[in-house]
Coordinates of C-alpha atoms and ligand atoms in Angstrom, one line a residue:
M1060 CA 0.4 68.0 32.0
D1061 CA -2.4 70.4 32.6
D1062 CA -3.6 72.8 30.2
V1063 CA -4.1 75.2 33.2
I1064 CA -3.1 75.5 36.8
I1065 CA -5.4 78.0 38.9
V1066 CA -3.8 79.2 42.1
G1067 CA -6.6 80.4 44.4
G1068 CA -9.9 78.7 44.1
S1069 CA -12.4 81.2 45.4
F1070 CA -14.8 83.4 43.4
A1071 CA -12.3 84.4 40.8
G1072 CA -10.6 81.0 40.3
L1073 CA -13.7 78.6 40.4
S1074 CA -15.2 80.8 37.8
A1075 CA -12.3 80.6 35.5
A1076 CA -12.3 76.8 36.4
L1077 CA -16.0 76.6 35.2
Q1078 CA -15.2 78.1 31.8
L1079 CA -12.2 76.0 31.1
G1080 CA -14.0 72.7 32.4
R1081 CA -17.1 73.3 30.2
A1082 CA -14.3 73.7 27.3
R1083 CA -13.2 70.4 28.3
R1084 CA -9.7 71.6 29.1
R1085 CA -7.5 69.6 31.7
V1086 CA -7.3 72.1 34.8
T1087 CA -6.1 71.9 38.4
V1088 CA -7.4 74.3 41.0
L1089 CA -5.1 74.8 44.3
D1090 CA -6.8 76.4 47.2
T1091 CA -6.1 77.0 50.9
G1092 CA -9.7 77.8 51.7
L1093 CA -9.4 81.4 53.1
P1094 CA -11.3 83.5 50.8
R1095 CA -11.3 87.4 51.7
N1096 CA -14.9 87.7 52.9
R1097 CA -14.7 84.6 55.3
Y1098 CA -15.0 87.4 58.4
A1099 CA -18.6 88.0 57.2
A1100 CA -21.6 85.8 58.1
H1101 CA -23.6 86.7 54.7
A1102 CA -22.3 88.0 51.3
H1103 CA -24.6 90.5 49.5
G1104 CA -24.9 91.7 45.9
L1105 CA -24.4 88.6 44.1
L1106 CA -27.5 88.0 42.1
G1107 CA -29.0 84.4 42.9
H1108 CA -26.7 84.3 46.2
D1109 CA -27.7 87.3 48.0
G1110 CA -27.6 86.9 51.6
K1111 CA -25.8 83.5 51.6
P1112 CA -22.8 82.6 53.7
P1113 CA -19.8 83.1 51.5
T1114 CA -18.5 79.5 52.3
Q1115 CA -21.7 78.2 51.1
I1116 CA -21.6 80.1 47.8
L1117 CA -18.0 78.5 47.3
A1118 CA -19.2 75.0 48.4
E1119 CA -22.0 75.3 46.0
G1120 CA -19.5 76.4 43.1
R1121 CA -17.2 73.5 44.1
A1122 CA -19.9 70.9 43.9
Q1123 CA -21.1 72.3 40.4
L1124 CA -17.6 71.9 39.1
G1125 CA -17.7 68.1 40.0
R1126 CA -19.7 67.8 36.8
Y1127 CA -16.7 68.4 34.7
P1128 CA -14.3 65.4 34.7
S1129 CA -11.4 67.5 33.4
V1130 CA -11.5 70.0 36.3
R1131 CA -9.4 68.6 39.7
L1132 CA -9.8 70.6 43.0
L1133 CA -6.7 70.2 45.3
D1134 CA -6.8 71.4 48.9
V1135 CA -3.3 72.4 49.2
A1136 CA -1.1 75.8 49.0
A1137 CA 1.0 76.4 46.1
T1138 CA 4.4 77.4 47.3
A1139 CA 6.4 78.2 44.1
L1140 CA 5.8 79.2 40.3
A1141 CA 8.3 78.7 37.6
G1142 CA 8.8 78.6 33.8
T1143 CA 7.6 80.2 30.7
R1144 CA 4.3 79.9 28.3
D1145 CA 3.8 76.1 27.7
A1146 CA 6.0 74.9 30.3
F1147 CA 5.1 76.2 33.8
T1148 CA 5.6 74.2 36.9
V1149 CA 3.7 74.8 40.4
T1150 CA 5.3 73.2 43.6
T1151 CA 2.7 72.4 46.1
A1152 CA 3.0 72.5 50.0
A1153 CA 2.6 68.6 50.0
G1154 CA 6.0 68.5 47.7
E1155 CA 4.4 67.9 44.4
N1156 CA 5.5 69.7 41.2
L1157 CA 2.7 70.0 38.7
A1158 CA 3.2 71.3 35.1
A1159 CA 0.8 73.4 32.9
R1160 CA 0.8 75.3 29.6
R1161 CA -0.8 78.1 31.5
L1162 CA -1.2 79.8 34.6
I1163 CA -4.3 81.8 36.4
L1164 CA -3.5 83.6 39.6
S1165 CA -6.5 84.2 41.6
Y1166 CA -5.0 84.0 45.3
G1167 CA -6.5 87.3 46.3
I1168 CA -5.2 89.9 48.8
T1169 CA -4.9 90.1 52.6
D1170 CA -6.4 93.1 54.3
V1171 CA -3.8 94.3 57.0
F1172 CA -5.8 95.5 60.0
P1173 CA -4.5 98.9 61.6
D1174 CA -3.3 98.7 65.2
I1175 CA -6.6 99.6 66.8
E1176 CA -7.8 97.7 69.8
G1177 CA -11.0 95.8 68.8
F1178 CA -10.7 96.3 65.0
A1179 CA -9.7 92.7 63.9
Q1180 CA -12.6 91.4 66.2
C1181 CA -15.4 93.6 64.5
W1182 CA -14.0 93.1 60.9
G1183 CA -16.7 91.9 58.8
R1184 CA -19.3 92.2 61.6
S1185 CA -19.6 95.8 62.4
V1186 CA -16.4 97.2 60.9
L1187 CA -17.3 97.1 57.2
H1188 CA -15.4 97.7 54.0
C1189 CA -18.1 98.4 51.6
P1190 CA -21.6 99.9 51.8
Y1191 CA -22.7 97.9 48.8
C1192 CA -21.8 94.8 50.4
H1193 CA -23.0 95.6 53.9
G1194 CA -24.7 98.9 53.8
F1195 CA -28.3 98.0 53.4
E1196 CA -28.0 96.0 56.6
V1197 CA -27.0 99.0 58.7
A1198 CA -29.0 101.5 56.9
D1199 CA -30.2 104.6 59.0
G1200 CA -28.0 103.7 61.8
R1201 CA -25.4 105.8 63.5
L1202 CA -22.6 105.1 60.8
G1203 CA -18.6 106.1 60.9
L1204 CA -16.1 106.1 58.6
L1205 CA -12.4 105.8 59.5
Y1206 CA -10.2 108.2 57.6
S1207 CA -7.1 106.5 55.8
S1208 CA -6.8 108.4 52.5
P1209 CA -8.3 110.8 50.2
L1210 CA -10.5 107.9 48.8
S1211 CA -12.0 107.7 52.1
L1212 CA -13.7 111.2 51.4
H1213 CA -15.5 109.7 48.1
A1214 CA -16.6 106.7 50.3
M1215 CA -18.0 109.2 53.0
A1216 CA -19.9 111.0 50.1
L1217 CA -21.3 107.6 49.3
L1218 CA -22.7 106.7 52.6
H1219 CA -25.1 109.5 52.5
D1220 CA -27.3 107.1 50.5
W1221 CA -27.4 104.7 53.6
S1222 CA -27.8 107.1 56.5
A1223 CA -28.0 110.6 57.6
R1224 CA -26.3 110.1 60.8
L1225 CA -22.6 110.1 59.7
T1226 CA -19.4 110.8 61.7
L1227 CA -15.6 110.7 59.9
F1228 CA -13.0 109.7 62.5
T1229 CA -10.0 111.7 61.0
N1230 CA -7.7 109.5 63.4
G1231 CA -5.3 112.4 63.9
Q1232 CA -4.9 113.1 60.3
D1233 CA -5.4 116.5 58.8
L1234 CA -8.1 117.2 56.4
P1235 CA -8.0 120.3 53.9
E1236 CA -10.1 123.0 55.4
A1237 CA -12.1 122.8 52.1
E1238 CA -13.2 119.3 53.0
H1239 CA -14.2 120.2 56.7
A1240 CA -16.5 122.9 55.2
K1241 CA -18.0 120.5 52.7
L1242 CA -18.5 117.7 55.3
A1243 CA -20.2 120.5 57.8
R1244 CA -22.6 121.3 54.9
R1245 CA -23.5 117.8 54.5
G1246 CA -24.3 117.3 58.1
V1247 CA -21.5 115.1 58.9
A1248 CA -19.7 115.0 62.4
I1249 CA -15.8 115.3 62.4
V1250 CA -13.9 113.8 65.2
T1251 CA -10.5 114.7 65.0
G1252 CA -8.7 112.7 67.9
R1253 CA -6.8 109.3 67.3
V1254 CA -8.8 106.4 67.7
A1255 CA -7.8 104.3 70.7
G1256 CA -10.1 101.4 70.4
I1257 CA -13.5 99.9 69.5
D1258 CA -15.8 98.9 72.4
H1259 CA -17.9 96.0 71.2
R1260 CA -19.4 92.6 72.1
D1261 CA -18.4 89.6 69.9
G1262 CA -17.6 92.0 67.1
H1263 CA -20.6 94.0 67.4
L1264 CA -19.3 97.5 68.1
S1265 CA -21.1 99.9 70.3
S1266 CA -18.8 102.9 70.6
I1267 CA -15.5 104.2 69.1
R1268 CA -12.8 105.3 72.0
I1269 CA -10.8 108.5 71.2
E1270 CA -7.5 109.1 72.8
Q1271 CA -8.9 112.2 74.3
G1272 CA -12.5 112.8 74.5
D1273 CA -15.8 110.9 75.2
P1274 CA -16.5 107.6 73.3
V1275 CA -18.4 108.2 70.3
P1276 CA -21.5 105.9 70.2
L1277 CA -21.9 104.0 66.8
D1278 CA -23.7 101.0 65.0
A1279 CA -21.3 100.6 62.3
L1280 CA -17.7 101.7 61.2
F1281 CA -16.6 101.7 57.7
A1282 CA -12.8 101.4 57.0
H1283 CA -10.5 100.7 54.2
P1284 CA -7.3 98.8 55.5
R1285 CA -4.3 98.7 53.3
Q1286 CA -3.8 95.4 51.5
R1287 CA -1.1 93.2 50.4
L1288 CA -1.1 90.3 47.8
A1289 CA -2.0 87.1 49.7
A1290 CA 1.0 85.1 48.6
D1291 CA 4.2 86.2 46.9
L1292 CA 4.3 83.5 44.0
H1293 CA 4.3 86.3 41.3
G1294 CA 7.9 87.6 42.7
A1295 CA 9.7 84.7 41.1
L1296 CA 8.0 84.9 37.9
G1297 CA 9.0 88.7 37.6
L1298 CA 5.4 89.7 37.0
D1299 CA 4.9 93.7 36.6
L1300 CA 3.0 95.1 39.6
T1301 CA 0.9 98.3 39.8
E1302 CA 0.0 100.7 42.6
G1303 CA -3.8 100.6 43.7
P1304 CA -5.2 102.8 46.1
L1305 CA -4.7 100.5 49.0
G1306 CA -1.5 98.6 47.8
E1307 CA 0.3 96.9 44.9
L1308 CA -1.8 94.7 42.7
I1309 CA -0.7 92.4 39.8
A1310 CA -0.8 94.5 36.5
V1311 CA -3.0 92.9 33.7
G1312 CA -4.1 93.9 30.2
D1313 CA -7.5 93.7 28.8
D1314 CA -7.0 90.0 28.3
F1315 CA -6.3 89.6 31.8
Q1316 CA -3.0 88.5 30.8
T1317 CA 0.1 89.6 33.0
S1318 CA 3.4 91.0 32.0
L1319 CA 4.5 87.3 31.5
P1320 CA 2.9 85.6 28.5
G1321 CA 0.9 82.8 29.6
V1322 CA 0.2 83.8 33.0
Y1323 CA -3.2 85.3 33.6
A1324 CA -4.7 87.0 36.9
A1325 CA -8.2 87.8 37.9
G1326 CA -10.1 88.9 41.2
D1327 CA -9.0 91.3 44.0
L1328 CA -5.4 90.7 43.5
A1329 CA -5.5 92.4 40.0
H1330 CA -8.1 95.0 40.3
P1331 CA -8.6 98.0 42.5
M1332 CA -12.6 97.7 42.6
Q1333 CA -12.9 94.4 44.4
S1334 CA -16.0 92.4 45.1
A1335 CA -17.2 88.9 45.1
H1336 CA -19.4 89.7 41.9
L1337 CA -16.9 91.2 40.0
A1338 CA -14.2 88.4 41.0
L1339 CA -16.8 86.0 39.5
S1340 CA -17.1 87.9 36.2
R1341 CA -13.3 88.7 35.9
G1342 CA -12.4 85.0 36.8
S1343 CA -15.0 83.9 34.1
M1344 CA -13.4 86.3 31.5
A1345 CA -9.7 85.2 32.3
G1346 CA -10.7 81.8 31.9
V1347 CA -12.2 82.4 28.3
H1348 CA -9.1 84.4 27.5
C1349 CA -6.8 81.6 28.7
H1350 CA -8.8 78.9 26.9
Q1351 CA -8.7 80.9 23.4
S1352 CA -5.0 81.3 23.9
L1353 CA -4.7 77.4 23.9
I1354 CA -6.2 77.2 20.5
V1355 CA -3.5 76.8 18.0
Ligands
LIG1544 C1 -15.3 91.2 55.5 C2 -15.5 91.3 53.8 C3 -17.0 91.3 53.5 C4 -17.1 91.2 52.1 N1 -18.6 90.9 51.7 C5 -18.6 91.1 50.4 C6 -20.2 90.9 50.0 O1 -21.0 90.8 50.7 N2 -20.4 90.9 48.6 C7 -19.2 91.0 47.7 O2 -19.6 91.0 46.4 N3 -18.0 91.2 48.1 C8 -17.8 91.0 49.4 N4 -16.3 91.2 49.8 C9 -15.4 91.2 48.8 C10 -14.9 89.7 48.4 O3 -14.6 89.0 49.7 C11 -13.6 89.8 47.7 O4 -13.8 90.7 46.4 C12 -13.7 88.4 47.0 O5 -13.5 87.3 48.0 C13 -12.5 88.3 46.0 O6 -12.2 86.9 45.4 P1 -11.1 86.4 44.9 O7 -11.4 85.2 44.4 O8 -10.4 87.5 43.9 O9 -10.2 86.3 46.1 P2 -10.6 85.4 47.5 O10 -12.0 85.3 47.8 O11 -9.9 86.2 48.8 O12 -9.8 84.0 47.3 C14 -8.6 83.7 47.2 C15 -8.1 82.2 47.5 O13 -6.8 81.9 47.5 C16 -6.7 81.0 48.1 N5 -5.0 81.2 48.3 C17 -4.2 82.2 48.9 N6 -2.9 81.7 48.9 C18 -2.9 80.5 48.0 C19 -1.7 79.7 47.8 N7 -0.5 79.9 47.9 N8 -2.1 78.4 47.2 C20 -3.4 78.3 46.8 N9 -4.5 79.1 47.4 C21 -4.2 80.1 47.9 C22 -7.4 81.6 49.4 O14 -7.2 80.5 50.5 C23 -8.6 81.8 49.0 O15 -9.5 80.7 48.9 C24 -16.1 91.3 51.3 C25 -14.9 91.5 51.7 C26 -14.5 91.5 52.9 C27 -13.2 91.7 53.5

């Protein structure tokens, strides 16, 4: 039996495995190789890795884990979870049943793209989710933001530090009058029509098409699609969920433990503020808390 099985071996899961491997605990990591930022050519904001392809950062992490004989990495999906503290079972897509005393869930979230032509092709290239991750590369360009919720107005305010040429696309949604005035005072152009599509070449956008009106030339568009948990493994364990700004997340306490004792969760699937560097640190903390729970 493993001490810990980690479901999802990307930034959060591999960091948890590193702490547990260094503590010489028996760990199995299951992963399907689909990190959320796989659409982006380069990851930014991770000290020591700034500007590297995400796949390279993860490959380096996996190679470093090779030093720890008690850590096993399996390229396979978990398909079901069951059990309670000290007696969990994980079923894999290969039909194996693995047993562990603790679980760490780090299988991330999936971005649910809006039904806008060209959006999916541009995602991670010129349709961007976070200025801290990709704003520097498009600074001083013609930047747009696709309104989806009041959170968008906070994001719009942030974008002033990356460019003075800003456009808010309300996509047919009504903004309070006070917000119009605030945006106008800040020099933000507002386009109120519904977005019909994104003109692009190989994912690099050139303009936003509006249902009625001329296309709006642009260099990059920021957007915050709804998201869902990347797998439904928590359901069978009956874990409490919490409503995040863009979708449901797994609820955890300060020690990263979920509502079921012995099950921990870390990374995008458990936190509303999401980035690879935060996933690294939270995964690491989940690994440490999980390890300490194993000491009798
Ligand atoms: C386009 C884009 C660009 C980004 N750029 C940056 C950036 O530059 N800098 C930055 O800090 N952040 C960036 N982010 C955010 C970053 O990608 C996430 O915060 C980070 O990947 C979260 O890590 P995680 O380990 O929680 O989840 P993920 O990285 O999403 O990993 C989840 C892992 O679980 C696996 N998995 C899923 N289901 C199963 C299952 N059933 N069984 C086994 N394994 C499973 C997946 O294959 C995946 O490997 C970006 C996000 C996007 C969308």
